[in-house]
Amino acid sequence: DHTFEFVTGEGLSLDMVQAETMTSIEVDGPTHYVKYTTTQRVENGRTQFKSRILRQLGWTVIHIPYFEWYTLANAGAKENYLRSKV
């Protein structure tokens, strides 16, 4: 059971949450990164800070980077990818 667009008691907005296990799935689009090269992408400070705070509050944070998601060819590949992340 999960919730989309969940807001924590601290006011942090999360993309998808399983509240019972304090697990958050964050879908990170291009605006979550400050450096784009063919071999390296760096999360911006805001994304890093939010993840750090959530972990300190006891959350498990799972990131789904857009550049990995877009390479998946079909629904089966996407399902396998998500299962490997959780």
Short mmCIF file of N, CA and C in Angstrom, two decimals:
data_model
loop_
_atom_site.label_atom_id
_atom_site.label_comp_id
_atom_site.label_asym_id
_atom_site.label_seq_id
_atom_site.Cartn_x
_atom_site.Cartn_y
_atom_site.Cartn_z
N ASP A 1 0.84 -1.18 0.00
CA ASP A 1 0.00 0.00 0.00
C ASP A 1 0.89 1.24 0.00
N HIS A 2 0.63 2.19 -0.87
CA HIS A 2 1.48 3.37 -1.00
C HIS A 2 0.64 4.62 -1.25
N THR A 3 1.31 5.75 -1.04
CA THR A 3 0.67 7.05 -1.23
C THR A 3 1.52 7.88 -2.17
N PHE A 4 0.90 8.58 -3.11
CA PHE A 4 1.60 9.51 -4.00
C PHE A 4 1.57 10.90 -3.39
N GLU A 5 2.62 11.67 -3.63
CA GLU A 5 2.70 13.07 -3.18
C GLU A 5 2.39 13.21 -1.69
N PHE A 6 3.17 12.50 -0.91
CA PHE A 6 3.03 12.49 0.55
C PHE A 6 3.83 13.65 1.14
N VAL A 7 3.31 14.27 2.18
CA VAL A 7 4.04 15.34 2.87
C VAL A 7 4.30 14.88 4.30
N THR A 8 5.57 14.90 4.70
CA THR A 8 5.93 14.48 6.05
C THR A 8 5.49 15.52 7.07
N GLY A 9 5.54 15.16 8.34
CA GLY A 9 5.23 16.09 9.41
C GLY A 9 6.16 17.29 9.42
N GLU A 10 7.35 17.11 8.86
CA GLU A 10 8.33 18.19 8.78
C GLU A 10 8.13 19.08 7.55
N GLY A 11 7.15 18.73 6.72
CA GLY A 11 6.85 19.54 5.54
C GLY A 11 7.60 19.16 4.28
N LEU A 12 8.24 17.98 4.26
CA LEU A 12 8.96 17.52 3.08
C LEU A 12 8.00 16.76 2.16
N SER A 13 7.98 17.13 0.90
CA SER A 13 7.12 16.49 -0.08
C SER A 13 7.85 15.30 -0.71
N LEU A 14 7.17 14.14 -0.74
CA LEU A 14 7.77 12.92 -1.27
C LEU A 14 6.92 12.40 -2.42
N ASP A 15 7.57 11.87 -3.45
CA ASP A 15 6.85 11.42 -4.64
C ASP A 15 5.94 10.23 -4.36
N MET A 16 6.49 9.18 -3.73
CA MET A 16 5.72 7.98 -3.43
C MET A 16 6.23 7.42 -2.11
N VAL A 17 5.29 6.99 -1.27
CA VAL A 17 5.66 6.57 0.08
C VAL A 17 4.93 5.30 0.48
N GLN A 18 5.64 4.44 1.18
CA GLN A 18 5.01 3.38 1.95
C GLN A 18 5.25 3.77 3.40
N ALA A 19 4.25 4.38 4.01
CA ALA A 19 4.39 5.00 5.33
C ALA A 19 4.73 3.99 6.42
N GLU A 20 4.18 2.78 6.33
CA GLU A 20 4.42 1.78 7.38
C GLU A 20 5.89 1.45 7.53
N THR A 21 6.62 1.44 6.42
CA THR A 21 8.05 1.11 6.47
C THR A 21 8.94 2.34 6.35
N MET A 22 8.31 3.52 6.27
CA MET A 22 9.04 4.78 6.08
C MET A 22 9.99 4.68 4.89
N THR A 23 9.44 4.24 3.77
CA THR A 23 10.19 4.12 2.52
C THR A 23 9.64 5.12 1.52
N SER A 24 10.54 5.89 0.92
CA SER A 24 10.17 6.89 -0.07
C SER A 24 10.84 6.57 -1.39
N ILE A 25 10.07 6.63 -2.47
CA ILE A 25 10.62 6.52 -3.81
C ILE A 25 10.57 7.91 -4.42
N GLU A 26 11.72 8.43 -4.77
CA GLU A 26 11.84 9.76 -5.36
C GLU A 26 12.19 9.62 -6.84
N VAL A 27 11.34 10.17 -7.70
CA VAL A 27 11.57 10.14 -9.14
C VAL A 27 12.33 11.42 -9.50
N ASP A 28 13.58 11.25 -9.88
CA ASP A 28 14.47 12.40 -10.09
C ASP A 28 14.62 12.72 -11.58
N GLY A 29 13.97 13.79 -11.99
CA GLY A 29 14.09 14.28 -13.36
C GLY A 29 15.34 15.11 -13.56
N PRO A 30 15.52 15.68 -14.73
CA PRO A 30 16.73 16.45 -15.05
C PRO A 30 17.01 17.61 -14.09
N THR A 31 15.99 18.20 -13.52
CA THR A 31 16.21 19.35 -12.63
C THR A 31 16.82 18.95 -11.29
N HIS A 32 16.94 17.67 -11.03
CA HIS A 32 17.58 17.19 -9.79
C HIS A 32 19.09 17.08 -9.93
N TYR A 33 19.62 17.42 -11.10
CA TYR A 33 21.05 17.26 -11.37
C TYR A 33 21.65 18.58 -11.84
N VAL A 34 22.92 18.80 -11.47
CA VAL A 34 23.58 20.04 -11.86
C VAL A 34 24.63 19.84 -12.93
N LYS A 35 25.06 18.62 -13.14
CA LYS A 35 26.11 18.36 -14.13
C LYS A 35 25.66 17.24 -15.04
N TYR A 36 25.70 17.47 -16.33
CA TYR A 36 25.31 16.47 -17.29
C TYR A 36 26.50 16.17 -18.21
N THR A 37 26.99 14.96 -18.14
CA THR A 37 27.97 14.48 -19.11
C THR A 37 27.54 13.08 -19.50
N THR A 38 28.22 12.48 -20.42
CA THR A 38 27.85 11.12 -20.83
C THR A 38 28.20 10.09 -19.76
N THR A 39 29.09 10.43 -18.84
CA THR A 39 29.50 9.46 -17.84
C THR A 39 29.17 9.86 -16.40
N GLN A 40 28.77 11.09 -16.16
CA GLN A 40 28.56 11.53 -14.79
C GLN A 40 27.40 12.51 -14.68
N ARG A 41 26.57 12.27 -13.67
CA ARG A 41 25.49 13.19 -13.33
C ARG A 41 25.55 13.39 -11.82
N VAL A 42 25.51 14.62 -11.38
CA VAL A 42 25.65 14.95 -9.97
C VAL A 42 24.33 15.54 -9.46
N GLU A 43 23.80 14.95 -8.37
CA GLU A 43 22.58 15.50 -7.79
C GLU A 43 22.84 16.91 -7.29
N ASN A 44 21.85 17.78 -7.46
CA ASN A 44 22.01 19.15 -6.97
C ASN A 44 21.94 19.17 -5.44
N GLY A 45 22.32 20.29 -4.85
CA GLY A 45 22.38 20.41 -3.40
C GLY A 45 21.04 20.19 -2.72
N ARG A 46 19.98 20.68 -3.33
CA ARG A 46 18.65 20.53 -2.74
C ARG A 46 18.26 19.06 -2.64
N THR A 47 18.51 18.29 -3.69
CA THR A 47 18.18 16.86 -3.69
C THR A 47 19.03 16.12 -2.66
N GLN A 48 20.32 16.42 -2.61
CA GLN A 48 21.20 15.78 -1.63
C GLN A 48 20.77 16.12 -0.20
N PHE A 49 20.44 17.38 0.03
CA PHE A 49 20.05 17.83 1.37
C PHE A 49 18.76 17.15 1.82
N LYS A 50 17.78 17.10 0.94
CA LYS A 50 16.50 16.46 1.26
C LYS A 50 16.70 14.99 1.60
N SER A 51 17.50 14.29 0.82
CA SER A 51 17.77 12.88 1.08
C SER A 51 18.47 12.69 2.42
N ARG A 52 19.41 13.56 2.71
CA ARG A 52 20.15 13.47 3.97
C ARG A 52 19.20 13.68 5.17
N ILE A 53 18.33 14.67 5.08
CA ILE A 53 17.38 14.93 6.16
C ILE A 53 16.43 13.73 6.33
N LEU A 54 15.91 13.22 5.24
CA LEU A 54 15.00 12.08 5.32
C LEU A 54 15.67 10.88 5.97
N ARG A 55 16.91 10.59 5.60
CA ARG A 55 17.63 9.47 6.21
C ARG A 55 17.83 9.70 7.71
N GLN A 56 18.14 10.93 8.09
CA GLN A 56 18.31 11.25 9.52
C GLN A 56 17.00 11.09 10.29
N LEU A 57 15.88 11.28 9.61
CA LEU A 57 14.57 11.10 10.23
C LEU A 57 14.12 9.64 10.24
N GLY A 58 14.93 8.76 9.66
CA GLY A 58 14.62 7.33 9.67
C GLY A 58 14.01 6.78 8.40
N TRP A 59 13.93 7.60 7.36
CA TRP A 59 13.36 7.14 6.09
C TRP A 59 14.40 6.39 5.27
N THR A 60 13.94 5.41 4.50
CA THR A 60 14.73 4.80 3.44
C THR A 60 14.35 5.53 2.16
N VAL A 61 15.33 6.07 1.46
CA VAL A 61 15.07 6.84 0.26
C VAL A 61 15.62 6.09 -0.95
N ILE A 62 14.74 5.82 -1.90
CA ILE A 62 15.11 5.14 -3.14
C ILE A 62 14.96 6.13 -4.28
N HIS A 63 16.04 6.35 -5.01
CA HIS A 63 16.01 7.31 -6.12
C HIS A 63 15.85 6.56 -7.45
N ILE A 64 14.98 7.11 -8.30
CA ILE A 64 14.80 6.61 -9.66
C ILE A 64 15.25 7.72 -10.61
N PRO A 65 16.50 7.65 -11.08
CA PRO A 65 17.00 8.69 -11.98
C PRO A 65 16.37 8.57 -13.38
N TYR A 66 16.00 9.70 -13.92
CA TYR A 66 15.35 9.72 -15.24
C TYR A 66 16.21 9.06 -16.31
N PHE A 67 17.53 9.23 -16.23
CA PHE A 67 18.41 8.71 -17.29
C PHE A 67 18.53 7.19 -17.24
N GLU A 68 18.20 6.57 -16.12
CA GLU A 68 18.14 5.10 -16.06
C GLU A 68 16.76 4.63 -16.52
N TRP A 69 15.71 5.32 -16.05
CA TRP A 69 14.33 4.93 -16.37
C TRP A 69 14.09 4.98 -17.88
N TYR A 70 14.57 6.02 -18.55
CA TYR A 70 14.30 6.19 -19.98
C TYR A 70 14.99 5.16 -20.86
N THR A 71 15.96 4.45 -20.33
CA THR A 71 16.63 3.42 -21.13
C THR A 71 15.88 2.09 -21.11
N LEU A 72 14.87 1.97 -20.25
CA LEU A 72 14.14 0.71 -20.13
C LEU A 72 13.11 0.60 -21.25
N ALA A 73 13.16 -0.51 -21.96
CA ALA A 73 12.42 -0.65 -23.22
C ALA A 73 10.94 -0.95 -23.06
N ASN A 74 10.54 -1.63 -21.99
CA ASN A 74 9.15 -2.05 -21.89
C ASN A 74 8.72 -2.17 -20.43
N ALA A 75 7.45 -2.49 -20.24
CA ALA A 75 6.89 -2.56 -18.88
C ALA A 75 7.59 -3.63 -18.04
N GLY A 76 7.94 -4.74 -18.66
CA GLY A 76 8.63 -5.81 -17.93
C GLY A 76 9.99 -5.35 -17.41
N ALA A 77 10.72 -4.64 -18.25
CA ALA A 77 12.03 -4.12 -17.84
C ALA A 77 11.88 -3.10 -16.72
N LYS A 78 10.85 -2.27 -16.81
CA LYS A 78 10.60 -1.27 -15.76
C LYS A 78 10.23 -1.94 -14.45
N GLU A 79 9.40 -2.96 -14.52
CA GLU A 79 9.02 -3.69 -13.30
C GLU A 79 10.25 -4.34 -12.66
N ASN A 80 11.07 -4.98 -13.46
CA ASN A 80 12.31 -5.60 -12.94
C ASN A 80 13.23 -4.56 -12.31
N TYR A 81 13.34 -3.40 -12.96
CA TYR A 81 14.17 -2.32 -12.45
C TYR A 81 13.67 -1.88 -11.08
N LEU A 82 12.36 -1.64 -10.97
CA LEU A 82 11.79 -1.20 -9.69
C LEU A 82 11.97 -2.25 -8.61
N ARG A 83 11.77 -3.50 -8.95
CA ARG A 83 11.98 -4.59 -7.96
C ARG A 83 13.42 -4.62 -7.48
N SER A 84 14.36 -4.36 -8.37
CA SER A 84 15.77 -4.38 -7.96
C SER A 84 16.11 -3.20 -7.04
N LYS A 85 15.36 -2.11 -7.16
CA LYS A 85 15.60 -0.93 -6.32
C LYS A 85 15.05 -1.10 -4.90
N VAL A 86 13.92 -1.82 -4.80
CA VAL A 86 13.32 -1.98 -3.48
C VAL A 86 13.72 -3.32 -2.90
#
